[in-house]
Coordinates of N, CA and C in Angstrom, one line a residue:
M1 N 79.5 71.6 74.6 CA 79.5 72.6 73.5 C 80.8 72.5 72.8
E2 N 80.8 72.3 71.5 CA 82.0 72.3 70.7 C 82.5 73.6 70.3
I3 N 83.8 73.9 70.6 CA 84.3 75.2 70.3 C 85.0 75.2 69.0
K4 N 84.6 75.9 68.0 CA 85.3 76.0 66.8 C 86.4 77.1 66.9
V5 N 87.6 76.5 66.6 CA 88.8 77.4 66.7 C 89.0 78.2 65.5
R6 N 89.1 79.5 65.6 CA 89.4 80.4 64.5 C 90.8 80.7 64.4
R7 N 91.4 80.4 63.3 CA 92.9 80.6 63.1 C 93.1 82.2 63.2
V8 N 94.3 82.6 63.8 CA 94.7 84.0 63.8 C 94.9 84.4 62.4
E9 N 94.3 85.5 62.0 CA 94.4 86.0 60.6 C 95.9 86.3 60.3
Q10 N 96.2 86.0 59.0 CA 97.7 86.3 58.6 C 98.1 87.7 58.8
N11 N 97.1 88.7 58.7 CA 97.6 90.0 58.9 C 97.9 90.4 60.4
M12 N 97.7 89.4 61.3 CA 98.0 89.6 62.7 C 99.4 89.1 63.0
S13 N 100.1 88.7 61.9 CA 101.5 88.2 62.1 C 102.3 89.2 62.9
G14 N 103.1 88.8 63.8 CA 103.9 89.7 64.6 C 103.3 90.3 65.8
T15 N 102.1 89.8 66.2 CA 101.4 90.3 67.3 C 101.6 89.5 68.6
V16 N 101.7 90.3 69.7 CA 101.8 89.6 71.0 C 100.5 89.7 71.6
Y17 N 100.0 88.5 72.2 CA 98.7 88.4 72.9 C 99.1 88.2 74.4
L18 N 98.7 89.2 75.2 CA 98.9 89.0 76.7 C 97.6 88.3 77.2
V19 N 97.6 87.1 77.5 CA 96.5 86.3 77.7 C 96.4 85.9 79.2
G20 N 95.3 86.0 79.7 CA 95.0 85.5 81.1 C 94.5 84.0 81.1
A21 N 95.3 83.2 81.7 CA 95.0 81.8 81.8 C 93.9 81.3 82.8
G22 N 93.5 82.3 83.7 CA 92.6 82.0 84.8 C 93.3 81.4 86.0
P23 N 92.5 81.0 87.0 CA 93.1 80.6 88.2 C 93.7 79.1 88.3
G24 N 93.5 78.3 87.3 CA 94.1 77.0 87.2 C 93.2 75.9 86.5
D25 N 92.0 75.9 86.8 CA 91.1 75.0 86.1 C 91.1 75.3 84.5
H26 N 91.5 74.3 83.7 CA 91.5 74.7 82.3 C 90.2 74.9 81.7
K27 N 89.1 74.6 82.3 CA 87.7 74.8 81.9 C 87.3 76.3 82.0
L28 N 88.1 77.0 82.8 CA 87.8 78.4 83.0 C 88.5 79.4 82.0
L29 N 89.2 78.8 81.0 CA 89.8 79.5 80.0 C 88.7 80.2 79.2
T30 N 89.0 81.5 78.6 CA 87.9 82.1 77.8 C 88.1 81.5 76.4
I31 N 87.0 81.6 75.6 CA 87.0 81.1 74.2 C 88.2 81.7 73.4
R32 N 88.3 83.0 73.6 CA 89.3 83.8 72.9 C 90.7 83.2 73.3
A33 N 90.9 83.0 74.5 CA 92.3 82.5 75.0 C 92.6 81.1 74.4
L34 N 91.6 80.2 74.3 CA 91.7 78.9 73.7 C 92.1 79.0 72.2
E35 N 91.4 79.9 71.6 CA 91.6 79.9 70.1 C 93.0 80.5 69.8
L36 N 93.5 81.3 70.6 CA 94.9 81.8 70.5 C 96.0 80.8 70.8
L37 N 95.7 80.0 71.9 CA 96.6 79.0 72.2 C 96.7 77.9 71.0
K38 N 95.6 77.7 70.4 CA 95.6 76.7 69.3 C 96.3 77.2 68.0
S39 N 96.4 78.5 67.9 CA 96.9 79.1 66.6 C 98.3 79.9 66.8
A40 N 98.7 80.0 68.0 CA 99.9 80.8 68.1 C 101.1 80.1 67.6
D41 N 102.2 80.8 67.2 CA 103.5 80.2 66.8 C 104.4 80.0 68.1
V42 N 104.2 80.9 69.0 CA 105.0 80.8 70.2 C 104.2 81.0 71.4
V43 N 104.4 80.3 72.5 CA 103.7 80.5 73.8 C 104.8 80.7 74.9
L44 N 104.7 81.8 75.5 CA 105.7 82.0 76.7 C 104.7 82.0 77.9
Y45 N 105.0 81.0 78.8 CA 104.0 80.9 79.9 C 104.7 80.9 81.3
D46 N 103.9 81.2 82.3 CA 104.2 81.4 83.6 C 104.1 80.1 84.4
R47 N 104.7 80.2 85.6 CA 104.7 79.0 86.5 C 103.3 78.7 87.0
L48 N 102.4 79.6 87.1 CA 101.0 79.5 87.6 C 100.0 78.9 86.6
V49 N 100.5 78.7 85.3 CA 99.7 78.1 84.3 C 99.6 76.6 84.5
S50 N 98.5 76.1 84.7 CA 98.3 74.6 85.0 C 98.8 73.7 83.8
K51 N 99.2 72.4 84.2 CA 99.7 71.5 83.3 C 98.5 71.2 82.2
K52 N 97.4 71.2 82.6 CA 96.3 70.8 81.7 C 96.1 71.9 80.6
I53 N 96.3 73.1 81.0 CA 96.3 74.2 80.0 C 97.5 74.1 79.0
I54 N 98.7 73.8 79.5 CA 99.9 73.6 78.7 C 99.6 72.5 77.6
E55 N 98.9 71.5 78.1 CA 98.6 70.3 77.3 C 97.6 70.7 76.1
L56 N 96.9 71.8 76.2 CA 96.0 72.2 75.1 C 96.8 72.9 73.9
I57 N 98.1 73.1 74.2 CA 98.9 73.9 73.1 C 99.2 72.8 72.1
P58 N 99.2 73.0 70.8 CA 99.6 72.0 69.9 C 101.1 71.7 70.0
K59 N 101.5 70.5 69.6 CA 102.9 70.1 69.8 C 103.9 70.8 68.9
K60 N 103.3 71.3 67.9 CA 104.2 72.1 66.9 C 104.6 73.5 67.3
T61 N 103.8 73.9 68.3 CA 104.0 75.3 68.8 C 105.3 75.4 69.6
I62 N 106.0 76.5 69.5 CA 107.2 76.7 70.4 C 106.7 77.1 71.8
K63 N 107.0 76.3 72.8 CA 106.6 76.6 74.2 C 107.9 76.9 75.0
L64 N 107.9 78.0 75.6 CA 109.0 78.5 76.5 C 108.4 78.8 77.9
Y65 N 109.1 78.3 78.9 CA 108.7 78.6 80.2 C 109.4 79.9 80.7
V66 N 108.7 80.9 81.1 CA 109.3 82.1 81.6 C 108.8 82.5 82.9
G67 N 108.5 81.4 83.7 CA 108.0 81.7 85.0 C 109.0 82.3 86.0
R68 N 108.5 83.0 87.0 CA 109.5 83.5 88.0 C 109.0 83.3 89.3
E69 N 109.9 83.1 90.3 CA 109.6 82.8 91.6 C 109.5 84.3 92.4
V70 N 108.8 84.3 93.5 CA 108.6 85.5 94.3 C 110.1 85.9 94.8
G71 N 110.5 87.1 94.5 CA 111.8 87.5 94.9 C 112.7 87.6 93.7
D72 N 112.4 87.0 92.6 CA 113.3 87.1 91.4 C 113.5 88.5 91.1
D73 N 114.7 88.8 90.6 CA 115.0 90.2 90.3 C 114.4 90.6 88.9
Y74 N 114.6 91.8 88.5 CA 114.1 92.3 87.2 C 114.7 91.7 86.0
K75 N 115.9 91.1 86.1 CA 116.6 90.5 84.9 C 115.7 89.5 84.3
H76 N 115.0 88.8 85.2 CA 114.0 87.7 84.7 C 112.9 88.4 83.8
Q77 N 112.4 89.5 84.3 CA 111.3 90.1 83.5 C 111.9 90.8 82.2
D78 N 113.1 91.3 82.3 CA 113.8 91.9 81.2 C 113.9 90.8 80.1
D79 N 114.2 89.6 80.4 CA 114.5 88.5 79.5 C 113.1 88.2 78.8
T80 N 112.0 88.1 79.6 CA 110.7 87.9 79.0 C 110.4 88.9 78.0
N81 N 110.6 90.2 78.4 CA 110.3 91.3 77.5 C 111.1 91.2 76.1
L82 N 112.3 90.8 76.2 CA 113.2 90.7 75.0 C 112.6 89.5 74.2
Q83 N 112.2 88.4 74.7 CA 111.7 87.3 74.1 C 110.5 87.6 73.3
M84 N 109.5 88.5 73.9 CA 108.3 88.8 73.2 C 108.7 89.6 72.0
V85 N 109.5 90.6 72.1 CA 109.8 91.5 71.0 C 110.6 90.7 69.9
K86 N 111.5 89.9 70.3 CA 112.3 89.0 69.4 C 111.5 88.2 68.5
F87 N 110.6 87.5 69.0 CA 109.6 86.6 68.2 C 108.6 87.4 67.4
A88 N 108.1 88.5 68.0 CA 107.2 89.4 67.3 C 107.9 89.9 65.9
K89 N 109.1 90.4 66.1 CA 109.9 90.9 65.0 C 110.2 89.9 64.0
S90 N 110.1 88.6 64.4 CA 110.4 87.5 63.5 C 109.1 87.1 62.8
K91 N 108.1 87.9 62.8 CA 106.8 87.6 62.2 C 106.1 86.4 62.9
K92 N 106.3 86.2 64.2 CA 105.6 85.1 64.9 C 104.4 85.8 65.7
N93 N 103.3 85.0 65.8 CA 102.3 85.3 66.7 C 102.6 84.7 68.0
V94 N 102.7 85.6 69.0 CA 103.2 85.2 70.4 C 102.0 85.3 71.4
V95 N 101.9 84.3 72.1 CA 101.0 84.4 73.3 C 101.8 84.4 74.5
R96 N 101.6 85.4 75.3 CA 102.3 85.6 76.7 C 101.2 85.1 77.6
L97 N 101.3 83.9 78.1 CA 100.3 83.2 78.8 C 100.6 83.4 80.3
K98 N 99.6 84.0 81.0 CA 99.8 84.5 82.5 C 98.7 83.8 83.3
G99 N 99.1 83.4 84.5 CA 98.1 82.8 85.4 C 97.2 84.0 85.8
G100 N 95.9 83.7 86.0 CA 94.9 84.7 86.4 C 94.6 85.6 85.3
D101 N 94.6 86.9 85.7 CA 94.4 88.0 84.8 C 95.6 88.8 84.6
P102 N 96.0 89.2 83.3 CA 97.2 89.9 83.1 C 97.4 91.2 83.9
F103 N 96.2 91.9 84.2 CA 96.3 93.2 84.8 C 96.1 93.3 86.3
I104 N 95.9 92.0 86.9 CA 95.8 91.9 88.3 C 97.0 91.2 88.9
F105 N 98.0 92.1 89.3 CA 99.3 91.6 89.8 C 100.0 90.7 88.8
G106 N 99.9 90.9 87.5 CA 100.5 90.0 86.6 C 101.4 90.7 85.7
R107 N 101.9 91.9 86.0 CA 102.8 92.6 85.2 C 102.3 92.8 83.7
G108 N 101.1 92.7 83.5 CA 100.6 92.9 82.2 C 100.7 94.3 81.7
G109 N 100.5 95.2 82.6 CA 100.6 96.6 82.3 C 102.0 97.0 81.9
E110 N 103.0 96.4 82.6 CA 104.4 96.7 82.3 C 104.8 96.1 81.0
E111 N 104.3 94.9 80.6 CA 104.7 94.3 79.4 C 104.0 95.0 78.2
A112 N 102.8 95.5 78.4 CA 102.1 96.3 77.4 C 102.9 97.6 77.1
E113 N 103.3 98.1 78.2 CA 104.1 99.4 78.0 C 105.5 99.1 77.2
Y114 N 106.1 98.0 77.5 CA 107.3 97.7 76.8 C 107.0 97.4 75.3
L115 N 106.0 96.7 75.0 CA 105.6 96.4 73.6 C 105.2 97.7 72.9
K116 N 104.6 98.6 73.5 CA 104.2 99.8 73.0 C 105.6 100.7 72.6
K117 N 106.5 100.6 73.5 CA 107.7 101.4 73.3 C 108.4 100.9 72.1
Y118 N 108.4 99.5 71.8 CA 109.1 99.0 70.6 C 108.2 98.8 69.4
K119 N 107.0 99.5 69.5 CA 106.0 99.5 68.4 C 105.6 98.0 68.0
I120 N 105.4 97.2 68.9 CA 104.9 95.9 68.6 C 103.4 95.8 68.8
K121 N 102.7 95.3 67.8 CA 101.2 95.2 68.0 C 100.9 94.1 69.2
Y122 N 99.9 94.5 69.9 CA 99.4 93.6 71.0 C 98.0 93.6 71.2
E123 N 97.5 92.6 71.9 CA 96.1 92.5 72.3 C 96.1 91.9 73.6
I124 N 95.1 92.3 74.5 CA 95.0 91.9 75.8 C 93.8 91.1 76.1
I125 N 94.0 89.8 76.6 CA 92.8 89.0 76.8 C 92.6 88.8 78.3
P126 N 91.6 89.2 78.9 CA 91.4 89.1 80.3 C 91.2 87.7 80.8
G127 N 91.5 87.4 82.0 CA 91.3 86.0 82.6 C 90.7 86.2 83.9
I128 N 90.1 85.1 84.5 CA 89.6 85.1 85.8 C 90.8 85.2 86.8
T129 N 90.8 86.1 87.6 CA 91.9 86.2 88.6 C 91.8 85.3 89.7
S130 N 92.9 84.8 90.3 CA 92.9 83.8 91.2 C 92.0 84.1 92.4
G131 N 92.1 85.4 92.7 CA 91.4 86.0 94.0 C 89.9 85.7 93.8
I132 N 89.3 85.8 92.7 CA 87.9 85.6 92.4 C 87.6 84.1 92.2
G133 N 88.3 83.4 91.3 CA 88.1 82.1 91.0 C 88.2 81.1 92.2
S134 N 89.3 81.4 93.0 CA 89.5 80.5 94.3 C 88.4 80.7 95.2
A135 N 88.0 82.0 95.3 CA 86.9 82.3 96.3 C 85.6 81.5 95.9
V136 N 85.3 81.7 94.6 CA 84.1 81.0 94.1 C 84.0 79.5 94.3
Y137 N 85.1 78.9 93.9 CA 85.2 77.4 94.0 C 85.2 77.0 95.5
S138 N 85.5 77.9 96.4 CA 85.5 77.6 97.8 C 84.2 77.9 98.6
G139 N 83.4 78.4 97.8 CA 82.0 78.8 98.4 C 82.1 80.1 99.2
I140 N 83.0 81.0 98.9 CA 83.1 82.3 99.6 C 82.7 83.4 98.7
P141 N 81.6 84.0 98.9 CA 81.1 85.2 98.1 C 81.9 86.4 98.5
L142 N 82.7 87.0 97.7 CA 83.5 88.1 98.2 C 82.6 89.3 98.5
T143 N 81.3 89.4 97.9 CA 80.4 90.3 98.4 C 79.1 89.6 98.8
H144 N 78.4 90.2 99.7 CA 77.1 89.6 100.2 C 76.4 90.7 100.9
R145 N 75.1 90.8 100.7 CA 74.3 91.9 101.2 C 74.4 91.9 102.7
K146 N 74.6 90.8 103.5 CA 74.6 90.8 104.9 C 76.0 91.0 105.5
Y147 N 77.0 90.7 104.6 CA 78.3 90.6 105.2 C 79.4 91.6 104.6
S148 N 79.2 91.9 103.3 CA 80.3 92.7 102.6 C 79.8 93.5 101.5
S149 N 80.0 94.8 101.4 CA 79.7 95.6 100.2 C 80.9 96.2 99.5
S150 N 82.1 95.8 100.1 CA 83.3 96.3 99.5 C 84.4 95.3 99.6
I151 N 85.3 95.4 98.6 CA 86.4 94.4 98.5 C 87.7 95.2 98.2
A152 N 88.8 94.8 98.7 CA 90.2 95.2 98.3 C 91.0 94.1 97.9
F153 N 91.6 94.2 96.7 CA 92.6 93.1 96.2 C 94.0 93.7 96.5
V154 N 94.7 93.1 97.3 CA 96.0 93.7 97.7 C 97.2 92.6 97.6
T155 N 98.3 93.2 97.2 CA 99.5 92.3 97.0 C 100.2 92.2 98.4
G156 N 100.6 91.2 98.8 CA 101.4 91.0 100.1 C 102.9 91.1 99.9
H157 N 103.3 91.2 98.5 CA 104.7 91.2 98.1 C 104.9 92.4 97.2
E158 N 105.3 93.5 97.8 CA 105.5 94.7 96.9 C 106.9 94.8 96.4
D159 N 107.0 95.6 95.2 CA 108.2 95.9 94.6 C 109.0 96.9 95.6
P160 N 110.2 96.4 96.0 CA 111.0 97.2 96.9 C 111.4 98.6 96.3
G161 N 111.3 98.6 94.9 CA 111.7 99.9 94.3 C 110.4 100.9 94.0
K162 N 109.3 100.5 94.6 CA 108.1 101.3 94.4 C 108.3 102.7 95.0
I163 N 107.9 103.7 94.3 CA 108.1 105.1 94.7 C 107.1 105.4 95.9
K164 N 105.9 105.1 95.7 CA 104.9 105.5 96.7 C 104.9 104.6 97.9
S165 N 104.2 105.0 99.0 CA 104.1 104.2 100.2 C 103.6 102.8 100.1
P166 N 104.0 101.9 101.0 CA 103.5 100.6 100.9 C 102.0 100.5 101.2
V167 N 101.4 99.3 101.2 CA 100.0 99.1 101.6 C 99.7 99.6 103.0
Y168 N 98.7 100.4 103.1 CA 98.3 100.9 104.4 C 97.3 99.9 105.1
W169 N 97.8 98.9 105.7 CA 96.9 97.8 106.3 C 96.0 98.3 107.3
K170 N 96.5 99.2 108.2 CA 95.7 99.7 109.2 C 94.5 100.5 108.7
K171 N 94.6 101.2 107.7 CA 93.6 102.0 107.0 C 92.6 101.0 106.4
L172 N 93.1 100.0 105.7 CA 92.3 99.0 105.0 C 91.4 98.4 106.0
A173 N 91.8 98.2 107.2 CA 91.0 97.5 108.3 C 89.7 98.2 108.5
S174 N 89.7 99.4 108.4 CA 88.5 100.2 108.6 C 87.8 100.8 107.3
S175 N 88.3 100.4 106.1 CA 87.9 100.9 104.9 C 87.1 100.0 104.0
V176 N 87.4 98.7 104.1 CA 86.6 97.7 103.4 C 86.3 96.5 104.2
E177 N 85.3 95.7 103.8 CA 84.8 94.6 104.6 C 85.4 93.3 104.2
T178 N 85.9 93.1 102.9 CA 86.6 91.9 102.5 C 88.0 92.3 101.8
I179 N 89.0 91.6 102.4 CA 90.4 91.9 101.9 C 90.9 90.6 101.3
V180 N 91.3 90.6 100.0 CA 91.9 89.5 99.3 C 93.4 89.8 99.1
V181 N 94.2 89.0 99.8 CA 95.6 89.2 99.7 C 96.3 88.2 98.8
M182 N 97.0 88.6 97.8 CA 97.7 87.8 96.9 C 99.2 87.8 97.3
M183 N 99.8 86.7 97.2 CA 101.3 86.6 97.4 C 101.6 87.2 98.8
G184 N 100.8 86.8 99.8 CA 101.1 87.3 101.2 C 101.3 86.3 102.2
L185 N 101.5 85.0 101.8 CA 101.6 84.0 102.8 C 102.7 84.1 103.8
S186 N 103.8 84.6 103.3 CA 105.1 84.7 104.2 C 105.0 85.9 105.1
R187 N 104.0 86.8 104.8 CA 103.9 88.0 105.7 C 102.5 88.1 106.4
I188 N 101.9 86.9 106.5 CA 100.5 87.0 107.1 C 100.6 87.4 108.5
G189 N 101.6 87.1 109.3 CA 101.7 87.4 110.7 C 101.7 88.9 110.8
N190 N 102.6 89.6 110.1 CA 102.7 91.0 110.2 C 101.4 91.7 109.7
I191 N 100.9 91.1 108.6 CA 99.6 91.7 108.1 C 98.5 91.6 109.1
S192 N 98.3 90.5 109.7 CA 97.3 90.2 110.7 C 97.4 91.2 111.9
K193 N 98.7 91.5 112.3 CA 98.9 92.4 113.5 C 98.5 93.8 113.1
Q194 N 98.9 94.2 111.9 CA 98.5 95.6 111.4 C 97.0 95.7 111.3
L195 N 96.4 94.7 110.8 CA 94.9 94.8 110.6 C 94.1 94.8 112.0
V196 N 94.7 94.1 113.0 CA 94.1 94.2 114.3 C 94.4 95.6 114.9
A197 N 95.6 96.1 114.7 CA 95.9 97.4 115.2 C 95.0 98.5 114.5
G198 N 94.5 98.2 113.3 CA 93.7 99.1 112.6 C 92.2 99.1 113.0
G199 N 91.8 98.0 113.9 CA 90.6 98.0 114.4 C 89.8 96.7 114.2
L200 N 90.4 95.7 113.4 CA 89.7 94.5 113.1 C 89.9 93.6 114.4
S201 N 88.8 92.8 114.7 CA 88.8 91.8 115.8 C 89.8 90.7 115.5
T202 N 90.4 90.2 116.5 CA 91.3 89.1 116.3 C 90.5 87.8 115.9
K203 N 89.2 87.8 116.0 CA 88.4 86.7 115.7 C 87.9 86.9 114.2
T204 N 88.3 87.9 113.5 CA 87.9 88.1 112.1 C 88.2 86.8 111.3
P205 N 87.3 86.2 110.6 CA 87.6 85.0 109.9 C 88.6 85.1 108.8
V206 N 89.4 84.1 108.5 CA 90.4 84.2 107.5 C 90.4 82.8 106.7
A207 N 90.4 82.9 105.4 CA 90.5 81.6 104.6 C 91.9 81.7 103.8
V208 N 92.6 80.6 103.8 CA 93.8 80.5 102.9 C 93.5 79.4 101.9
I209 N 93.7 79.7 100.6 CA 93.3 78.8 99.6 C 94.5 78.5 98.8
H210 N 95.0 77.3 98.7 CA 96.3 76.9 98.1 C 95.9 76.2 96.7
K211 N 96.3 76.7 95.6 CA 96.1 76.2 94.3 C 94.5 76.1 94.0
G212 N 93.8 77.3 94.3 CA 92.4 77.2 94.1 C 92.0 76.9 92.7
T213 N 90.9 76.1 92.6 CA 90.3 75.6 91.4 C 91.0 74.4 90.7
N214 N 92.2 74.1 91.3 CA 92.9 73.0 90.8 C 92.5 71.6 91.6
P215 N 92.9 70.4 90.9 CA 92.5 69.2 91.7 C 93.1 69.0 93.0
D216 N 94.4 69.7 93.2 CA 95.0 69.6 94.5 C 94.8 70.8 95.4
E217 N 93.7 71.5 95.3 CA 93.3 72.5 96.0 C 93.3 72.2 97.5
K218 N 93.7 73.2 98.3 CA 93.6 73.0 99.8 C 93.1 74.2 100.5
I219 N 92.2 74.1 101.5 CA 91.6 75.3 102.1 C 91.8 75.2 103.6
L220 N 92.2 76.3 104.1 CA 92.6 76.4 105.6 C 91.7 77.6 106.1
I221 N 91.0 77.3 107.1 CA 90.2 78.4 107.8 C 90.6 78.7 109.3
G222 N 90.7 80.0 109.5 CA 91.2 80.3 110.8 C 90.7 81.8 111.2
N223 N 91.4 82.6 112.0 CA 91.1 83.9 112.1 C 92.4 84.6 112.3
L224 N 92.3 86.0 112.5 CA 93.5 86.9 112.6 C 94.5 86.5 113.7
S225 N 94.0 85.8 114.8 CA 94.7 85.5 115.9 C 95.5 84.1 115.7
N226 N 95.1 83.3 114.8 CA 95.7 82.0 114.8 C 96.1 81.6 113.4
I227 N 95.8 82.4 112.3 CA 96.1 81.9 111.0 C 97.5 81.7 110.7
E228 N 98.4 82.5 111.3 CA 99.9 82.3 111.0 C 100.3 80.9 111.6
S229 N 99.9 80.6 112.8 CA 100.2 79.2 113.3 C 99.7 78.1 112.5
K230 N 98.4 78.2 112.1 CA 97.8 77.2 111.4 C 98.5 77.0 110.0
I231 N 98.9 78.0 109.3 CA 99.6 78.0 108.1 C 100.9 77.1 108.2
K232 N 101.6 77.4 109.4 CA 102.8 76.7 109.6 C 102.6 75.2 110.0
Q233 N 101.6 75.0 110.8 CA 101.2 73.7 111.2 C 100.8 72.8 110.0
N234 N 100.0 73.4 109.0 CA 99.6 72.6 107.9 C 100.5 72.7 106.7
K235 N 101.7 73.4 106.8 CA 102.7 73.5 105.8 C 102.1 74.0 104.5
F236 N 101.3 75.1 104.6 CA 100.8 75.7 103.3 C 101.9 76.5 102.7
T237 N 102.0 76.5 101.4 CA 103.0 77.1 100.6 C 102.4 77.8 99.5
P238 N 103.1 78.7 98.8 CA 102.6 79.4 97.6 C 102.4 78.4 96.5
P239 N 101.5 78.6 95.5 CA 100.7 79.7 95.4 C 99.4 79.6 96.2
S240 N 99.2 80.6 97.1 CA 98.0 80.6 98.0 C 97.4 82.0 98.0
I241 N 96.2 82.2 98.1 CA 95.5 83.5 98.3 C 94.9 83.5 99.7
I242 N 94.7 84.7 100.3 CA 94.2 84.9 101.6 C 92.9 85.7 101.5
I243 N 91.8 85.3 102.1 CA 90.6 86.1 102.2 C 90.3 86.4 103.6
I244 N 90.2 87.7 103.9 CA 89.9 88.2 105.3 C 88.6 88.9 105.4
G245 N 87.7 88.4 106.2 CA 86.4 89.1 106.3 C 85.3 88.1 106.7
N246 N 84.1 88.6 107.1 CA 83.0 87.8 107.6 C 82.5 86.9 106.5
V247 N 82.7 87.3 105.2 CA 82.2 86.3 104.1 C 82.7 85.0 104.2
V248 N 84.0 84.9 104.9 CA 84.6 83.5 105.0 C 83.6 82.6 105.8
K249 N 82.8 83.1 106.7 CA 81.9 82.3 107.4 C 80.9 81.4 106.6
L250 N 80.8 81.8 105.3 CA 79.8 81.1 104.4 C 80.5 79.9 103.7
H251 N 81.8 79.8 103.9 CA 82.6 78.7 103.3 C 81.9 77.3 103.4
K252 N 81.6 76.9 104.7 CA 81.1 75.6 104.9 C 79.6 75.4 104.4
T253 N 78.8 76.5 104.4 CA 77.5 76.5 104.1 C 77.3 76.3 102.6
I254 N 78.0 77.1 101.9 CA 77.7 77.1 100.3 C 78.8 76.6 99.4
R255 N 79.8 75.9 100.0 CA 80.8 75.4 99.2 C 80.2 74.4 98.2
W256 N 80.5 74.4 97.0 CA 79.9 73.5 96.1 C 80.8 72.5 95.4
K257 N 82.1 73.0 95.3 CA 83.1 72.2 94.6 C 83.9 71.3 95.5
K258 N 83.7 70.0 95.5 CA 84.3 69.1 96.5 C 85.6 68.5 95.9

């Protein structure tokens, strides 16, 4: 199917678009995301945006990498905020391109608040979050009538300055049937212990998906008792998501993407 790209209207000049790039596979971009990439004056992109998606951006477009690593301080985010406002005030159409979905652990809410504060026009374009896209490509249905009627998406790396209490892993263990952990690779040992303390069996299946939906995707299957050692043995690194629950059992049966 040929996609006709609609140019951003002139009266949208000076708008910032918070765009979800999806989990990695460039074919999972939305039509709206693609048309904005083709017509933007400036693209500010994250480290989780795949190379093939970057290649879709016209050569004439200003492309600036604003990716941050886990643990980077707020100065990095402050600089990104300033860049968005600076270009928008220069009458530029800006795409702030974010891996996954802007509102699922993507700081999209914070950036929208900042733009609102400085009276910058903005639009938010959702994307497929990596927690869903990686699961689907791996043949793991996050819900299933026989295995799971509830899901929790949880970050494994919280803001140390957060006012409220951290994630209650022990309570999650008895509250939902599928737990999707983002940015939790380095803390999986502690997370596993707390979930077991909360009532989950040590044999509860766990999947770790590295670079889900990308050509170099890797999948590791284990359980709460051995997943930490398996991650170390197989040298898994970020970006990876973790899926915990009986739905992981279906991985070998229905995986379709080889």
